[in-house]
PDB file of C-alpha atoms in Angstrom:
ATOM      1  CA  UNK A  75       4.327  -6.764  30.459  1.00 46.00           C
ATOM      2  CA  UNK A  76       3.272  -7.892  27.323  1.00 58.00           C
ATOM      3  CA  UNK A  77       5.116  -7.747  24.122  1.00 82.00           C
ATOM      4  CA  UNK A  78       8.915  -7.698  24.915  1.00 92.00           C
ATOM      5  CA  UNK A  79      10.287  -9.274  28.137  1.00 94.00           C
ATOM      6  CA  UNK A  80      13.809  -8.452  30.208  1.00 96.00           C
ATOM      7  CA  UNK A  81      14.894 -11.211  31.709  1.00 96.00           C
ATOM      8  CA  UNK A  82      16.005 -10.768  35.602  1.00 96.00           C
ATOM      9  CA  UNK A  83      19.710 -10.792  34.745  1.00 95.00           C
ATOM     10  CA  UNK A  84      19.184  -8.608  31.447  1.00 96.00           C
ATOM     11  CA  UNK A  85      17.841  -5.767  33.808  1.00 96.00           C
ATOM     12  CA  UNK A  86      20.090  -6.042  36.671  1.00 96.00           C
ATOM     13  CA  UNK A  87      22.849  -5.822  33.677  1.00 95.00           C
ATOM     14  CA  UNK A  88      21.252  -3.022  32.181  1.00 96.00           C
ATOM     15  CA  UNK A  89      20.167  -1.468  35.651  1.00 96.00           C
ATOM     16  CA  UNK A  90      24.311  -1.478  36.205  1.00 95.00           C
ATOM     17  CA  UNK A  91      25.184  -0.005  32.814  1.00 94.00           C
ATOM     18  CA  UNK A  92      22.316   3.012  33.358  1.00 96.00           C
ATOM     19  CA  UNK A  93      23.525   3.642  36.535  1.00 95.00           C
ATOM     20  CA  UNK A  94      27.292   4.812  35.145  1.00 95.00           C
ATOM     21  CA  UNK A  95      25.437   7.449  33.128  1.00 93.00           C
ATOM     22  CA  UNK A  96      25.696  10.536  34.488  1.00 90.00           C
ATOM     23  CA  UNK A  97      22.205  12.018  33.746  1.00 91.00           C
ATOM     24  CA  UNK A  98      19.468  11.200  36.487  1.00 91.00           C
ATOM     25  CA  UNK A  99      16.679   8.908  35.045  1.00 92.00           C
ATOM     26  CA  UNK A 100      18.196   7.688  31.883  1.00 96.00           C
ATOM     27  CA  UNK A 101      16.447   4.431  30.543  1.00 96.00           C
ATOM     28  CA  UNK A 102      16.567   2.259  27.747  1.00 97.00           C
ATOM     29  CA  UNK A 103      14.121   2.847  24.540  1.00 96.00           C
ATOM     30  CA  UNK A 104      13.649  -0.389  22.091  1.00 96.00           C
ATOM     31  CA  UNK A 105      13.522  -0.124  18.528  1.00 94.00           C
ATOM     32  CA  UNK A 106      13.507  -1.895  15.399  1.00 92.00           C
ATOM     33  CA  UNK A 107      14.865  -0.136  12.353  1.00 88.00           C
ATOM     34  CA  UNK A 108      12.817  -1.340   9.281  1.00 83.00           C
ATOM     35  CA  UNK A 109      10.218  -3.718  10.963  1.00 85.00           C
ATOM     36  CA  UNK A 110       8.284  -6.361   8.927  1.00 83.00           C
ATOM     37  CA  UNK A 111      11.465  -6.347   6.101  1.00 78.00           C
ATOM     38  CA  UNK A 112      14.530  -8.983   6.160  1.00 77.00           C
ATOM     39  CA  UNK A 113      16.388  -5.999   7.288  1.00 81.00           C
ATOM     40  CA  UNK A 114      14.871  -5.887  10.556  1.00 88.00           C
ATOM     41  CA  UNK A 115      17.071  -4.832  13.264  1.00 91.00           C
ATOM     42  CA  UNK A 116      16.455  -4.933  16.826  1.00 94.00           C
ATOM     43  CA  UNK A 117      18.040  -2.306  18.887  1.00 94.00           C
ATOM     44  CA  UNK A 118      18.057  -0.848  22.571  1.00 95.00           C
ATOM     45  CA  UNK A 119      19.584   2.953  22.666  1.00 95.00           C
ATOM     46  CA  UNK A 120      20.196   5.034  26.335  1.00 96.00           C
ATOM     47  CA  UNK A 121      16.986   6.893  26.716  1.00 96.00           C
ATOM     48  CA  UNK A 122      17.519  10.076  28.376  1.00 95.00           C
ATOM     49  CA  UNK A 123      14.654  12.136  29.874  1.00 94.00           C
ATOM     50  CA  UNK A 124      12.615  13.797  26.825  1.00 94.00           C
ATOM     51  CA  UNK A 125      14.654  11.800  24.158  1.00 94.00           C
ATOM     52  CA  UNK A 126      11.803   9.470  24.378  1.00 93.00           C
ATOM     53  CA  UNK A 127       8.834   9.823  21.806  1.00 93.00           C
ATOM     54  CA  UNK A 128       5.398  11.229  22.583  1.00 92.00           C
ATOM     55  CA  UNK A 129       3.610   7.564  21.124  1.00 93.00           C
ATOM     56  CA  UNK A 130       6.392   5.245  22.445  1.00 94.00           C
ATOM     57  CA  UNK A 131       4.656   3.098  25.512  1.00 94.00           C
ATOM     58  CA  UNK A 132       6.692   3.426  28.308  1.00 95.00           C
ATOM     59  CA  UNK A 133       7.440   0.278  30.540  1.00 94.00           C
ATOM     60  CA  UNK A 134       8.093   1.357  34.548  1.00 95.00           C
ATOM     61  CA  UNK A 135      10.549  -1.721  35.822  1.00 95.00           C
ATOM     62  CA  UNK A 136      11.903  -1.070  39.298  1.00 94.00           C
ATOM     63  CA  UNK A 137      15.153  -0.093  38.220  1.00 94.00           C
ATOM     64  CA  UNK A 138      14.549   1.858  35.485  1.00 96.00           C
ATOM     65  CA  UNK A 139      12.101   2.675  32.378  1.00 96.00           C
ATOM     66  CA  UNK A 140      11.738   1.175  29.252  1.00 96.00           C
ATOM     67  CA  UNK A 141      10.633   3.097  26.130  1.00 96.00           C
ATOM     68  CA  UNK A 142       9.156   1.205  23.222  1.00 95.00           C
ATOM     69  CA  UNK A 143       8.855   2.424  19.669  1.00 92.00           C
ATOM     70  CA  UNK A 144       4.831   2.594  18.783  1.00 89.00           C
ATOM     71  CA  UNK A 145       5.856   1.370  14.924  1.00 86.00           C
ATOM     72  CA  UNK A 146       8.207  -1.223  16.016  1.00 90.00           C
ATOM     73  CA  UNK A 147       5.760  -2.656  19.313  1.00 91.00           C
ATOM     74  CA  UNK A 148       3.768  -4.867  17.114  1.00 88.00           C
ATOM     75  CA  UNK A 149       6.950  -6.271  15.783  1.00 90.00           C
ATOM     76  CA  UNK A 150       8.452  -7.116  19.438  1.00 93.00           C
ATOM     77  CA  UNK A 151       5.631  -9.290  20.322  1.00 91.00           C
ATOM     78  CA  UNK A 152       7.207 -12.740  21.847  1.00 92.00           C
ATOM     79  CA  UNK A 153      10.758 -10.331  22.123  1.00 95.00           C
ATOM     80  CA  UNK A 154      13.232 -11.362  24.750  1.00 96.00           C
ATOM     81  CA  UNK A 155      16.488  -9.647  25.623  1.00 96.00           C
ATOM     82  CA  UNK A 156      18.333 -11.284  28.150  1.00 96.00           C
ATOM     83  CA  UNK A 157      22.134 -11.452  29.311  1.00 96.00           C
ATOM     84  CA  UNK A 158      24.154 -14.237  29.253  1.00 91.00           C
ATOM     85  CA  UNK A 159      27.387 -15.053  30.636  1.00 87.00           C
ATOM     86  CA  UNK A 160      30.184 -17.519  30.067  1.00 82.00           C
ATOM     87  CA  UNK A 161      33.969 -16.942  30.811  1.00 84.00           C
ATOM     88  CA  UNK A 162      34.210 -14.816  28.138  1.00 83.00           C
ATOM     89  CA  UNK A 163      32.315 -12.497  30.235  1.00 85.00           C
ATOM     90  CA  UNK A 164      28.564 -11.591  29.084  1.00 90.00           C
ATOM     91  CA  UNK A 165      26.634 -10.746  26.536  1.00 92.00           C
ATOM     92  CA  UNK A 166      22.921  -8.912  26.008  1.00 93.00           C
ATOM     93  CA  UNK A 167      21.207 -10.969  23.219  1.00 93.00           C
ATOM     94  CA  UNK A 168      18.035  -9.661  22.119  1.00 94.00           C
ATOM     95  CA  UNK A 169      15.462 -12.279  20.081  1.00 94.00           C
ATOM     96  CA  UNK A 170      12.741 -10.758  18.154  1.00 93.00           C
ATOM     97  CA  UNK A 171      11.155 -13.590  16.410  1.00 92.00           C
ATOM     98  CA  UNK A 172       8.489 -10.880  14.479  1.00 89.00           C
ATOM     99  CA  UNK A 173      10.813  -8.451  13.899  1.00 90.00           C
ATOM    100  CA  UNK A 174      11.029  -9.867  10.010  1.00 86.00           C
ATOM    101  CA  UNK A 175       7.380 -10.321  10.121  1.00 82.00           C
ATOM    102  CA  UNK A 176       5.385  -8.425   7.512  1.00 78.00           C
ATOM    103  CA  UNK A 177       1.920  -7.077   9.270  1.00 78.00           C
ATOM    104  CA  UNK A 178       0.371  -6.581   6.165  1.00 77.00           C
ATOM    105  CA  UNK A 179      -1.624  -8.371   4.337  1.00 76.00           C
ATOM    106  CA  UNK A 180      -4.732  -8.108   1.478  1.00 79.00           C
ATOM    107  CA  UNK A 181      -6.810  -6.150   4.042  1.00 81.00           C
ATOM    108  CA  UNK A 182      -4.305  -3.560   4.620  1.00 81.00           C
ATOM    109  CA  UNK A 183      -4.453  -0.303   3.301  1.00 84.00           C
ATOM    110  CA  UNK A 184      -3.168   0.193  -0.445  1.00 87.00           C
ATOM    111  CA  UNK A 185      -0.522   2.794   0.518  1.00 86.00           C
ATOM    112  CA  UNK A 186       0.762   0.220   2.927  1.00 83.00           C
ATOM    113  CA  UNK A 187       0.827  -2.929   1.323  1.00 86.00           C
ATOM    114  CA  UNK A 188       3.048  -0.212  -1.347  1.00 88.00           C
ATOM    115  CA  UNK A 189       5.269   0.730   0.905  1.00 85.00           C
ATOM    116  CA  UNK A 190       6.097  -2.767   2.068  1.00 84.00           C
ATOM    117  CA  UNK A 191       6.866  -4.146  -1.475  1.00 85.00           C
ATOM    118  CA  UNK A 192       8.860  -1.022  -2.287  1.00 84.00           C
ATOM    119  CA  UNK A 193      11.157  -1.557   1.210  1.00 80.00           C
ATOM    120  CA  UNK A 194      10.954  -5.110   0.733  1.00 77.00           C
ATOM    121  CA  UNK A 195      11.550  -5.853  -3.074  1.00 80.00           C
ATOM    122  CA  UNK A 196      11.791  -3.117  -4.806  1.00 84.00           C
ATOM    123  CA  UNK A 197      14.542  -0.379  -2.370  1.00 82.00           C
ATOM    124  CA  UNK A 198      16.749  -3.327  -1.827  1.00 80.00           C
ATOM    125  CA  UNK A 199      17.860  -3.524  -5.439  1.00 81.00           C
ATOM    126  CA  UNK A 200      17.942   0.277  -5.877  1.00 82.00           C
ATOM    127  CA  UNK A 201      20.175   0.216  -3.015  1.00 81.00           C
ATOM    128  CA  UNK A 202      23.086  -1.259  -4.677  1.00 79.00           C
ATOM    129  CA  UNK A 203      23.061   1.897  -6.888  1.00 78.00           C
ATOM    130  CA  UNK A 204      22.885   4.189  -3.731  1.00 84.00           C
ATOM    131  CA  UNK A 205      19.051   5.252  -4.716  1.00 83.00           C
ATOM    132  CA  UNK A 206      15.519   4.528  -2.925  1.00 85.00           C
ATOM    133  CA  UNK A 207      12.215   5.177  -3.746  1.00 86.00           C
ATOM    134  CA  UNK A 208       8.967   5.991  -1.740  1.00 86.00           C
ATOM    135  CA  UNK A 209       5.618   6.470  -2.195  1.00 89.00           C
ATOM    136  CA  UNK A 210       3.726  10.013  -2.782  1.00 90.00           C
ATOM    137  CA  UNK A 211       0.182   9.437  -3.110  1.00 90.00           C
ATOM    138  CA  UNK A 212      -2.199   7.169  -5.347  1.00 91.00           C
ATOM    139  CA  UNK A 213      -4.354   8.951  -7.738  1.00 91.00           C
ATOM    140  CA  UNK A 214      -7.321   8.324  -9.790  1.00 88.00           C
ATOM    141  CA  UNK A 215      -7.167   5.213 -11.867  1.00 90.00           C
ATOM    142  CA  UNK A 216      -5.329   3.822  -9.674  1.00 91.00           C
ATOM    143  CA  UNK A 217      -1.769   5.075 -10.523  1.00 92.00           C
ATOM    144  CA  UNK A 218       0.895   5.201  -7.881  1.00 91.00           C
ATOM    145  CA  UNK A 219       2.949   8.159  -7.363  1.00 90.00           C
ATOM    146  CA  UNK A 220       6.310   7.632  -6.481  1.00 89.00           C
ATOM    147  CA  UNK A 221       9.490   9.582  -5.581  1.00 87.00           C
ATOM    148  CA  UNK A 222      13.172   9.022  -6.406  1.00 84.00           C
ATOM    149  CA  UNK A 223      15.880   9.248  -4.097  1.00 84.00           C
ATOM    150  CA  UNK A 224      19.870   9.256  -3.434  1.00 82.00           C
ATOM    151  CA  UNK A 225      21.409   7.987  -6.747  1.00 81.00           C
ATOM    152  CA  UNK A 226      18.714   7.274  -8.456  1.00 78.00           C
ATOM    153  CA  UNK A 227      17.636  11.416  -8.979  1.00 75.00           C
ATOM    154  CA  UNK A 228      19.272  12.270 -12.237  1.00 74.00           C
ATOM    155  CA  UNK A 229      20.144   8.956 -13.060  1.00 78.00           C
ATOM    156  CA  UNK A 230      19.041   7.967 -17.363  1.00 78.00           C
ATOM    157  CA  UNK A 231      17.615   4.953 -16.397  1.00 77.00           C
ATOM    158  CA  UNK A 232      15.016   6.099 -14.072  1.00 76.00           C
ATOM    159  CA  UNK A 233      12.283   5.820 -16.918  1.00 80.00           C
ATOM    160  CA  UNK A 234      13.226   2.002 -17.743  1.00 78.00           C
ATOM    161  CA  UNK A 235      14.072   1.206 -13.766  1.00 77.00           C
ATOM    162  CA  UNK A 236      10.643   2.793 -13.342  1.00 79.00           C
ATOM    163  CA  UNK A 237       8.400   1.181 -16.194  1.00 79.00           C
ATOM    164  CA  UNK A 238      10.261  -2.869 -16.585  1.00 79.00           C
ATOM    165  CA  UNK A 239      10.919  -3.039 -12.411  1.00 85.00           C
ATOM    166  CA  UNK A 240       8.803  -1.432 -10.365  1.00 86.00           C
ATOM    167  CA  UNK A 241       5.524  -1.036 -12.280  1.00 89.00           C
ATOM    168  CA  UNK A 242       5.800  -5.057 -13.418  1.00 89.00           C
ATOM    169  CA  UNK A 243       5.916  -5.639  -9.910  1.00 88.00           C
ATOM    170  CA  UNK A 244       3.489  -3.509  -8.403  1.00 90.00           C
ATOM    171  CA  UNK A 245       1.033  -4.257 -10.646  1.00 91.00           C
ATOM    172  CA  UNK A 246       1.715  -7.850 -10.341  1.00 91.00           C
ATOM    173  CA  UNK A 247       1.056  -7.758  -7.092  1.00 89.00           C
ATOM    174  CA  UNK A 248      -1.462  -5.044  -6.135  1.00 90.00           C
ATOM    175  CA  UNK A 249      -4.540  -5.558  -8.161  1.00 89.00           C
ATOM    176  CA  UNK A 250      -5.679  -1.952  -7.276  1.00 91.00           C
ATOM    177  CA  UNK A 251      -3.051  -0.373  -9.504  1.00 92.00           C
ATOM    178  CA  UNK A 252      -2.709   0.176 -12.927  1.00 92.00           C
ATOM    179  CA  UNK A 253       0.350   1.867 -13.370  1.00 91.00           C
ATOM    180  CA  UNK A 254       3.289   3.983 -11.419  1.00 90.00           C
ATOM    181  CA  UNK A 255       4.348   7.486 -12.234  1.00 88.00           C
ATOM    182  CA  UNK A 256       7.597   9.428 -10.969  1.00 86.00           C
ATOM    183  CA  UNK A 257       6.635  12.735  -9.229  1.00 84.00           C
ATOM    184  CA  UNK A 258       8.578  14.452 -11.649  1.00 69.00           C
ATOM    185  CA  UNK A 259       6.431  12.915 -14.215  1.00 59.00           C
ATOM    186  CA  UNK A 260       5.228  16.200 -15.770  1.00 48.00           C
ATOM    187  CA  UNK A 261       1.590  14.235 -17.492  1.00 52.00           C
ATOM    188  CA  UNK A 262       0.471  14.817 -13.832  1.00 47.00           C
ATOM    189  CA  UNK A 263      -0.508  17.917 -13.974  1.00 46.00           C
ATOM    190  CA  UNK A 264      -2.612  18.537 -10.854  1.00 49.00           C
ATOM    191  CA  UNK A 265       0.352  19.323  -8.438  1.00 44.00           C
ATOM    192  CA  UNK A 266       2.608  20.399 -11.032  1.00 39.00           C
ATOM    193  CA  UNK A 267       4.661  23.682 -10.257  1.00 41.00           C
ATOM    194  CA  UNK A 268       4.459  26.238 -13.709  1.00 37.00           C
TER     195      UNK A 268
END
């Protein structure tokens, strides 16, 4: 199978932990929660029939199935999960060695290489103040329309957070853009509500 790999003793360990479940055909499903960020995390969840998602891949081993995330699968190329034990007992490691691995790059789409500077560089500093922010769309002239979340809605300093952080940085980095706008910005007039 290509992609991830389960060791032998990794299944036969997780083969032993499905089979105290008490719902026929449980598997595992593999995830990573933010891929491509330095906040990657690599996780395997109980997988009960129809918890999987329609565009996960699903791996048939002989014990049981394996469900993998179709966002997170480029990220668990090279991926091994294996159990290990020593008298301590055992222990299921999983190593993603892409899971940190940005997949974009100066071909990508615009909206894309966005979003990964805004959950790279820019959400991990708004996160100290509770807030996020995503993208909405990019207009004409090459402004990007973004959203505030959690504790940054209401907050005073939204216009300075939004003009000296994220618009230096965007377009620093993104020759494409010219500017940023919050979606509550009400100089953008084609969606506005009156």
């Amino acid at each position: 199978m290509a992609g991830i790999i389960l060791t032998p003793s990794a299944q036969d360990y997780l083969a032993d932990l499905l089979s105290k479940q008490d719902t026929d055909g449980v598997g595992i499903r593999v995830f990573i929660t933010q891929p491509g960020t330095p906040y990657a995390e690599t996780c395997i969840a109980y997988c009960k029939p129809g918890e999987e998602k329609p565009e996960d891949r699903m791996i048939a081993l002989d014990a049981f199935n394996v469900w993998v995330d179709a966002v997170s699968e480029p990220f668990l190329e090279e991926a091994l999960v294996d159990y290990a034990t020593d008298r301590m007992g055992g222990q299921l490691t999983i190593k993603a060695p892409n899971a940190k691995v940005p997949m974009v790059n100066e071909d990508s789409p615009l909206n894309e290489r966005i979003n990964y500077l805004l959950q790279t560089e820019i959400n991990p500093g708004l996160a100290s103040h509770g807030g996020d922010v995503k993208l909405i769309d990019v207009v004409e002239g090459g402004i990007a329309i973004l959203q505030f979340g959690g504790g940054c809605q209401g907050c005073g300093m939204v216009d300075v957070t939004l003009k000296e952080g994220i618009e230096k940085t965007l377009v620093a980095r993104i020759p494409e853009l010219t500017g940023v706008r919050d979606s509550t910005d009400h100089s953008v007039t084609e969606n506005a509500y009156y």
